[in-house]
Amino acid sequence: MESYNKQYFLERWEDSVKRSPDSRMLIDSDGQRQYTRKEVDEMSGRVYRYLKEHQVGTNDFVMIYMPRTVDIFVAALGVLKAGAYFTIMEDHYPRERVEMIMHAANCKMELNAAAFAEATTLETEADYVKSDLHTPAFAVFTSGSTGNPKGIIHEYGNIGHIMDSVVYPDCEGIKEFALIAPTNFVATILLFMVALKDETVDVHLLQYDIVK
């Protein structure tokens, strides 16, 4: 078995951008958004600057509450560059549930479509916070169908393991993945993090009307 890569996950991300800056990475099903690795890096750097200007950093919780587009993943990478941690709620989720989670997690910021749009007007931030491996990176919450939503926190140290958890030894060239699950599902976040280190992975985010 291949040994665990101990390089910090954002260093691996930077390496992938350097190798293939112009390779596609994130694609919306309607074709309106198609981001290369370089574009994702620059845009997430703008989100990081926005967060830093609002004093958001290590151990701060950010609620990403945005429409179902690949901008959600750009926002998530920006939060990770800031050393904070996030959860994702697509903006069709009931506001009551979103506010319940924000209150329970002592949310520092809601990163919604308006805030994201403002962030993208800023200069990009080239560096990032190198977080301790045991600080929170993201949280996944249960549906709350049997009570209040319960959150499971994943640490920064898990991200490297996640990156290496998916292998495809018999596949060559570009690998196209179509995401049909909600963006707050563990499997969705897992695939996005695999794409951070592998420039041969394209992530297509499908809208629910296509899935149905």
PDB file of C-alpha atoms in Angstrom, residues 8-201:
ATOM      1  CA  TYR A   8       0.142  19.868   3.682  1.00  0.00           C
ATOM      2  CA  PHE A   9      -2.962  19.680   1.524  1.00  0.00           C
ATOM      3  CA  LEU A  10      -2.749  23.278   0.293  1.00  0.00           C
ATOM      4  CA  GLU A  11       0.835  22.681  -0.814  1.00  0.00           C
ATOM      5  CA  ARG A  12      -0.477  19.775  -2.875  1.00  0.00           C
ATOM      6  CA  TRP A  13      -3.147  22.083  -4.260  1.00  0.00           C
ATOM      7  CA  GLU A  14      -0.508  24.651  -5.231  1.00  0.00           C
ATOM      8  CA  ASP A  15       1.529  21.943  -6.959  1.00  0.00           C
ATOM      9  CA  SER A  16      -1.479  20.884  -9.021  1.00  0.00           C
ATOM     10  CA  VAL A  17      -2.125  24.510 -10.066  1.00  0.00           C
ATOM     11  CA  LYS A  18       1.505  24.896 -11.127  1.00  0.00           C
ATOM     12  CA  ARG A  19       1.406  21.684 -13.143  1.00  0.00           C
ATOM     13  CA  SER A  20      -1.870  22.422 -14.940  1.00  0.00           C
ATOM     14  CA  PRO A  21      -3.056  26.004 -14.396  1.00  0.00           C
ATOM     15  CA  ASP A  22      -5.354  26.008 -17.413  1.00  0.00           C
ATOM     16  CA  SER A  23      -6.980  22.603 -16.936  1.00  0.00           C
ATOM     17  CA  ARG A  24     -10.697  22.663 -16.188  1.00  0.00           C
ATOM     18  CA  MET A  25     -11.688  21.781 -12.661  1.00  0.00           C
ATOM     19  CA  LEU A  26     -15.216  22.961 -11.776  1.00  0.00           C
ATOM     20  CA  ILE A  27     -18.096  23.020 -14.261  1.00  0.00           C
ATOM     21  CA  ASP A  28     -21.780  23.883 -13.765  1.00  0.00           C
ATOM     22  CA  SER A  29     -24.245  21.761 -15.701  1.00  0.00           C
ATOM     23  CA  ASP A  30     -25.655  24.844 -17.438  1.00  0.00           C
ATOM     24  CA  GLY A  31     -22.195  25.784 -18.711  1.00  0.00           C
ATOM     25  CA  GLN A  32     -22.301  29.279 -17.223  1.00  0.00           C
ATOM     26  CA  ARG A  33     -19.371  28.578 -14.915  1.00  0.00           C
ATOM     27  CA  GLN A  34     -16.302  26.659 -16.062  1.00  0.00           C
ATOM     28  CA  TYR A  35     -13.307  27.354 -13.862  1.00  0.00           C
ATOM     29  CA  THR A  36      -9.713  26.340 -14.430  1.00  0.00           C
ATOM     30  CA  ARG A  37      -7.443  25.462 -11.544  1.00  0.00           C
ATOM     31  CA  LYS A  38      -5.755  28.862 -11.792  1.00  0.00           C
ATOM     32  CA  GLU A  39      -9.127  30.630 -11.690  1.00  0.00           C
ATOM     33  CA  VAL A  40     -10.230  28.596  -8.667  1.00  0.00           C
ATOM     34  CA  ASP A  41      -6.975  29.460  -6.909  1.00  0.00           C
ATOM     35  CA  GLU A  42      -7.300  33.179  -7.597  1.00  0.00           C
ATOM     36  CA  MET A  43     -11.005  33.368  -6.707  1.00  0.00           C
ATOM     37  CA  SER A  44     -10.570  31.415  -3.480  1.00  0.00           C
ATOM     38  CA  GLY A  45      -7.712  33.775  -2.634  1.00  0.00           C
ATOM     39  CA  ARG A  46     -10.169  36.659  -2.942  1.00  0.00           C
ATOM     40  CA  VAL A  47     -12.544  34.881  -0.567  1.00  0.00           C
ATOM     41  CA  TYR A  48      -9.653  34.412   1.849  1.00  0.00           C
ATOM     42  CA  ARG A  49      -8.878  38.148   1.706  1.00  0.00           C
ATOM     43  CA  TYR A  50     -12.549  38.945   2.335  1.00  0.00           C
ATOM     44  CA  LEU A  51     -12.601  36.672   5.375  1.00  0.00           C
ATOM     45  CA  LYS A  52      -9.346  38.087   6.689  1.00  0.00           C
ATOM     46  CA  GLU A  53     -10.669  41.635   6.343  1.00  0.00           C
ATOM     47  CA  HIS A  54     -13.638  40.544   8.476  1.00  0.00           C
ATOM     48  CA  GLN A  55     -11.370  38.995  11.144  1.00  0.00           C
ATOM     49  CA  VAL A  56     -12.363  35.418  10.286  1.00  0.00           C
ATOM     50  CA  GLY A  57      -9.624  32.873  10.954  1.00  0.00           C
ATOM     51  CA  THR A  58      -8.644  29.777  12.923  1.00  0.00           C
ATOM     52  CA  ASN A  59     -11.508  28.055  14.788  1.00  0.00           C
ATOM     53  CA  ASP A  60     -14.075  30.459  13.335  1.00  0.00           C
ATOM     54  CA  PHE A  61     -17.167  28.842  11.852  1.00  0.00           C
ATOM     55  CA  VAL A  62     -18.428  30.007   8.434  1.00  0.00           C
ATOM     56  CA  MET A  63     -21.842  29.103   7.079  1.00  0.00           C
ATOM     57  CA  ILE A  64     -21.675  28.856   3.276  1.00  0.00           C
ATOM     58  CA  TYR A  65     -25.275  29.548   2.284  1.00  0.00           C
ATOM     59  CA  MET A  66     -25.333  29.896  -1.490  1.00  0.00           C
ATOM     60  CA  PRO A  67     -27.160  28.712  -4.613  1.00  0.00           C
ATOM     61  CA  ARG A  68     -26.206  25.308  -5.985  1.00  0.00           C
ATOM     62  CA  THR A  69     -23.300  26.299  -8.227  1.00  0.00           C
ATOM     63  CA  VAL A  70     -19.590  25.489  -8.254  1.00  0.00           C
ATOM     64  CA  ASP A  71     -19.006  28.829  -6.511  1.00  0.00           C
ATOM     65  CA  ILE A  72     -19.774  26.888  -3.324  1.00  0.00           C
ATOM     66  CA  PHE A  73     -16.519  24.952  -3.752  1.00  0.00           C
ATOM     67  CA  VAL A  74     -14.547  28.116  -4.438  1.00  0.00           C
ATOM     68  CA  ALA A  75     -15.949  29.585  -1.216  1.00  0.00           C
ATOM     69  CA  ALA A  76     -15.049  26.424   0.709  1.00  0.00           C
ATOM     70  CA  LEU A  77     -11.443  26.563  -0.490  1.00  0.00           C
ATOM     71  CA  GLY A  78     -11.276  30.218   0.533  1.00  0.00           C
ATOM     72  CA  VAL A  79     -12.437  29.295   4.045  1.00  0.00           C
ATOM     73  CA  LEU A  80      -9.766  26.589   4.255  1.00  0.00           C
ATOM     74  CA  LYS A  81      -7.104  29.066   3.121  1.00  0.00           C
ATOM     75  CA  ALA A  82      -8.205  31.309   6.001  1.00  0.00           C
ATOM     76  CA  GLY A  83      -7.758  28.451   8.482  1.00  0.00           C
ATOM     77  CA  ALA A  84     -11.423  28.632   9.473  1.00  0.00           C
ATOM     78  CA  TYR A  85     -14.001  25.857   9.108  1.00  0.00           C
ATOM     79  CA  PHE A  86     -17.231  25.652   7.156  1.00  0.00           C
ATOM     80  CA  THR A  87     -20.458  23.879   6.586  1.00  0.00           C
ATOM     81  CA  ILE A  88     -22.503  24.135   3.393  1.00  0.00           C
ATOM     82  CA  MET A  89     -26.217  24.788   3.047  1.00  0.00           C
ATOM     83  CA  GLU A  90     -27.698  25.299  -0.406  1.00  0.00           C
ATOM     84  CA  ASP A  91     -30.021  28.285  -0.349  1.00  0.00           C
ATOM     85  CA  HIS A  92     -33.195  26.232  -0.787  1.00  0.00           C
ATOM     86  CA  TYR A  93     -32.783  24.830   2.730  1.00  0.00           C
ATOM     87  CA  PRO A  94     -35.242  26.277   5.273  1.00  0.00           C
ATOM     88  CA  ARG A  95     -33.898  29.430   6.861  1.00  0.00           C
ATOM     89  CA  GLU A  96     -34.951  28.170  10.292  1.00  0.00           C
ATOM     90  CA  ARG A  97     -32.643  25.172   9.989  1.00  0.00           C
ATOM     91  CA  VAL A  98     -29.756  27.314   8.782  1.00  0.00           C
ATOM     92  CA  GLU A  99     -30.126  29.699  11.724  1.00  0.00           C
ATOM     93  CA  MET A 100     -30.378  26.797  14.165  1.00  0.00           C
ATOM     94  CA  ILE A 101     -27.035  25.436  12.940  1.00  0.00           C
ATOM     95  CA  MET A 102     -25.429  28.876  12.945  1.00  0.00           C
ATOM     96  CA  HIS A 103     -26.507  29.427  16.534  1.00  0.00           C
ATOM     97  CA  ALA A 104     -25.404  25.972  17.708  1.00  0.00           C
ATOM     98  CA  ALA A 105     -21.967  26.354  16.102  1.00  0.00           C
ATOM     99  CA  ASN A 106     -21.427  29.967  17.214  1.00  0.00           C
ATOM    100  CA  CYS A 107     -21.145  31.049  13.579  1.00  0.00           C
ATOM    101  CA  LYS A 108     -18.750  33.924  12.906  1.00  0.00           C
ATOM    102  CA  MET A 109     -19.944  34.666   9.355  1.00  0.00           C
ATOM    103  CA  GLU A 110     -22.601  33.747   6.830  1.00  0.00           C
ATOM    104  CA  LEU A 111     -20.994  33.603   3.394  1.00  0.00           C
ATOM    105  CA  ASN A 112     -23.937  34.046   1.038  1.00  0.00           C
ATOM    106  CA  ALA A 113     -24.200  34.982  -2.635  1.00  0.00           C
ATOM    107  CA  ALA A 114     -23.953  38.718  -1.929  1.00  0.00           C
ATOM    108  CA  ALA A 115     -20.857  38.310   0.248  1.00  0.00           C
ATOM    109  CA  PHE A 116     -19.261  36.017  -2.330  1.00  0.00           C
ATOM    110  CA  ALA A 117     -19.903  38.550  -5.080  1.00  0.00           C
ATOM    111  CA  GLU A 118     -18.284  41.264  -2.970  1.00  0.00           C
ATOM    112  CA  ALA A 119     -15.299  39.015  -2.238  1.00  0.00           C
ATOM    113  CA  THR A 120     -14.656  38.418  -5.930  1.00  0.00           C
ATOM    114  CA  THR A 121     -14.052  42.148  -6.456  1.00  0.00           C
ATOM    115  CA  LEU A 122     -11.036  42.125  -4.119  1.00  0.00           C
ATOM    116  CA  GLU A 123      -7.397  41.481  -4.945  1.00  0.00           C
ATOM    117  CA  THR A 124      -6.483  37.843  -4.516  1.00  0.00           C
ATOM    118  CA  GLU A 125      -4.472  36.704  -1.502  1.00  0.00           C
ATOM    119  CA  ALA A 126      -1.540  34.528  -2.554  1.00  0.00           C
ATOM    120  CA  ASP A 127      -0.739  32.905   0.780  1.00  0.00           C
ATOM    121  CA  TYR A 128      -2.790  30.892   3.269  1.00  0.00           C
ATOM    122  CA  VAL A 129      -2.911  29.877   6.916  1.00  0.00           C
ATOM    123  CA  LYS A 130      -1.205  26.551   7.581  1.00  0.00           C
ATOM    124  CA  SER A 131      -3.547  25.114  10.174  1.00  0.00           C
ATOM    125  CA  ASP A 132      -2.762  22.737  12.990  1.00  0.00           C
ATOM    126  CA  LEU A 133      -3.887  19.266  11.944  1.00  0.00           C
ATOM    127  CA  HIS A 134      -6.306  18.995  14.876  1.00  0.00           C
ATOM    128  CA  THR A 135      -8.237  22.224  14.251  1.00  0.00           C
ATOM    129  CA  PRO A 136     -11.704  22.030  12.649  1.00  0.00           C
ATOM    130  CA  ALA A 137     -11.826  22.176   8.830  1.00  0.00           C
ATOM    131  CA  PHE A 138     -15.460  21.477   7.992  1.00  0.00           C
ATOM    132  CA  ALA A 139     -18.623  20.157   9.593  1.00  0.00           C
ATOM    133  CA  VAL A 140     -21.358  17.949   8.181  1.00  0.00           C
ATOM    134  CA  PHE A 141     -24.785  18.109   9.800  1.00  0.00           C
ATOM    135  CA  THR A 142     -27.535  15.507   9.972  1.00  0.00           C
ATOM    136  CA  SER A 143     -30.917  16.246   8.426  1.00  0.00           C
ATOM    137  CA  GLY A 144     -32.570  16.957  11.775  1.00  0.00           C
ATOM    138  CA  SER A 145     -35.540  14.757  10.824  1.00  0.00           C
ATOM    139  CA  THR A 146     -35.538  13.160  14.288  1.00  0.00           C
ATOM    140  CA  GLY A 147     -34.635  16.295  16.248  1.00  0.00           C
ATOM    141  CA  ASN A 148     -32.159  19.129  16.035  1.00  0.00           C
ATOM    142  CA  PRO A 149     -29.409  18.730  13.388  1.00  0.00           C
ATOM    143  CA  LYS A 150     -26.216  17.214  14.789  1.00  0.00           C
ATOM    144  CA  GLY A 151     -22.812  18.162  13.421  1.00  0.00           C
ATOM    145  CA  ILE A 152     -19.744  16.013  12.843  1.00  0.00           C
ATOM    146  CA  ILE A 153     -16.505  17.994  12.672  1.00  0.00           C
ATOM    147  CA  HIS A 154     -13.644  16.930  10.407  1.00  0.00           C
ATOM    148  CA  GLU A 155     -10.152  18.189  11.219  1.00  0.00           C
ATOM    149  CA  TYR A 156      -7.554  19.635   8.875  1.00  0.00           C
ATOM    150  CA  GLY A 157      -5.451  16.522   9.396  1.00  0.00           C
ATOM    151  CA  ASN A 158      -8.165  14.441   7.724  1.00  0.00           C
ATOM    152  CA  ILE A 159      -7.958  16.302   4.419  1.00  0.00           C
ATOM    153  CA  GLY A 160      -4.735  14.635   3.288  1.00  0.00           C
ATOM    154  CA  HIS A 161      -6.256  11.227   4.022  1.00  0.00           C
ATOM    155  CA  ILE A 162      -9.391  12.207   2.102  1.00  0.00           C
ATOM    156  CA  MET A 163      -7.291  13.270  -0.891  1.00  0.00           C
ATOM    157  CA  ASP A 164      -5.691   9.840  -1.033  1.00  0.00           C
ATOM    158  CA  SER A 165      -8.840   7.843  -0.298  1.00  0.00           C
ATOM    159  CA  VAL A 166      -9.979   7.609  -3.926  1.00  0.00           C
ATOM    160  CA  VAL A 167      -7.840   5.730  -6.443  1.00  0.00           C
ATOM    161  CA  TYR A 168      -8.541   4.761 -10.054  1.00  0.00           C
ATOM    162  CA  PRO A 169      -5.579   2.633 -11.189  1.00  0.00           C
ATOM    163  CA  ASP A 170      -7.103   1.602 -14.528  1.00  0.00           C
ATOM    164  CA  CYS A 171      -8.213   5.063 -15.640  1.00  0.00           C
ATOM    165  CA  GLU A 172      -6.011   7.252 -17.803  1.00  0.00           C
ATOM    166  CA  GLY A 173      -6.435  10.851 -18.891  1.00  0.00           C
ATOM    167  CA  ILE A 174      -9.157  13.231 -17.726  1.00  0.00           C
ATOM    168  CA  LYS A 175     -11.715  11.799 -15.318  1.00  0.00           C
ATOM    169  CA  GLU A 176     -15.124  13.480 -15.425  1.00  0.00           C
ATOM    170  CA  PHE A 177     -17.306  13.215 -12.316  1.00  0.00           C
ATOM    171  CA  ALA A 178     -20.957  14.314 -12.278  1.00  0.00           C
ATOM    172  CA  LEU A 179     -22.204  15.350  -8.833  1.00  0.00           C
ATOM    173  CA  ILE A 180     -25.892  14.740  -8.212  1.00  0.00           C
ATOM    174  CA  ALA A 181     -25.829  14.739  -4.404  1.00  0.00           C
ATOM    175  CA  PRO A 182     -26.315  17.846  -2.240  1.00  0.00           C
ATOM    176  CA  THR A 183     -23.125  19.846  -1.818  1.00  0.00           C
ATOM    177  CA  ASN A 184     -23.189  19.386   1.970  1.00  0.00           C
ATOM    178  CA  PHE A 185     -22.938  15.579   1.714  1.00  0.00           C
ATOM    179  CA  VAL A 186     -19.695  13.971   2.855  1.00  0.00           C
ATOM    180  CA  ALA A 187     -19.219  12.221  -0.502  1.00  0.00           C
ATOM    181  CA  THR A 188     -19.489  15.539  -2.356  1.00  0.00           C
ATOM    182  CA  ILE A 189     -16.901  17.239  -0.156  1.00  0.00           C
ATOM    183  CA  LEU A 190     -14.677  14.168  -0.462  1.00  0.00           C
ATOM    184  CA  LEU A 191     -14.677  14.337  -4.261  1.00  0.00           C
ATOM    185  CA  PHE A 192     -13.927  18.062  -4.227  1.00  0.00           C
ATOM    186  CA  MET A 193     -10.912  17.450  -2.003  1.00  0.00           C
ATOM    187  CA  VAL A 194      -9.691  14.664  -4.283  1.00  0.00           C
ATOM    188  CA  ALA A 195      -9.898  17.159  -7.159  1.00  0.00           C
ATOM    189  CA  LEU A 196      -7.675  19.579  -5.225  1.00  0.00           C
ATOM    190  CA  LYS A 197      -4.657  17.326  -5.663  1.00  0.00           C
ATOM    191  CA  ASP A 198      -5.463  15.687  -8.993  1.00  0.00           C
ATOM    192  CA  GLU A 199      -5.495  17.872 -12.089  1.00  0.00           C
ATOM    193  CA  THR A 200      -6.973  15.031 -14.160  1.00  0.00           C
ATOM    194  CA  VAL A 201     -10.278  15.306 -12.245  1.00  0.00           C
TER     195      VAL A 201
END
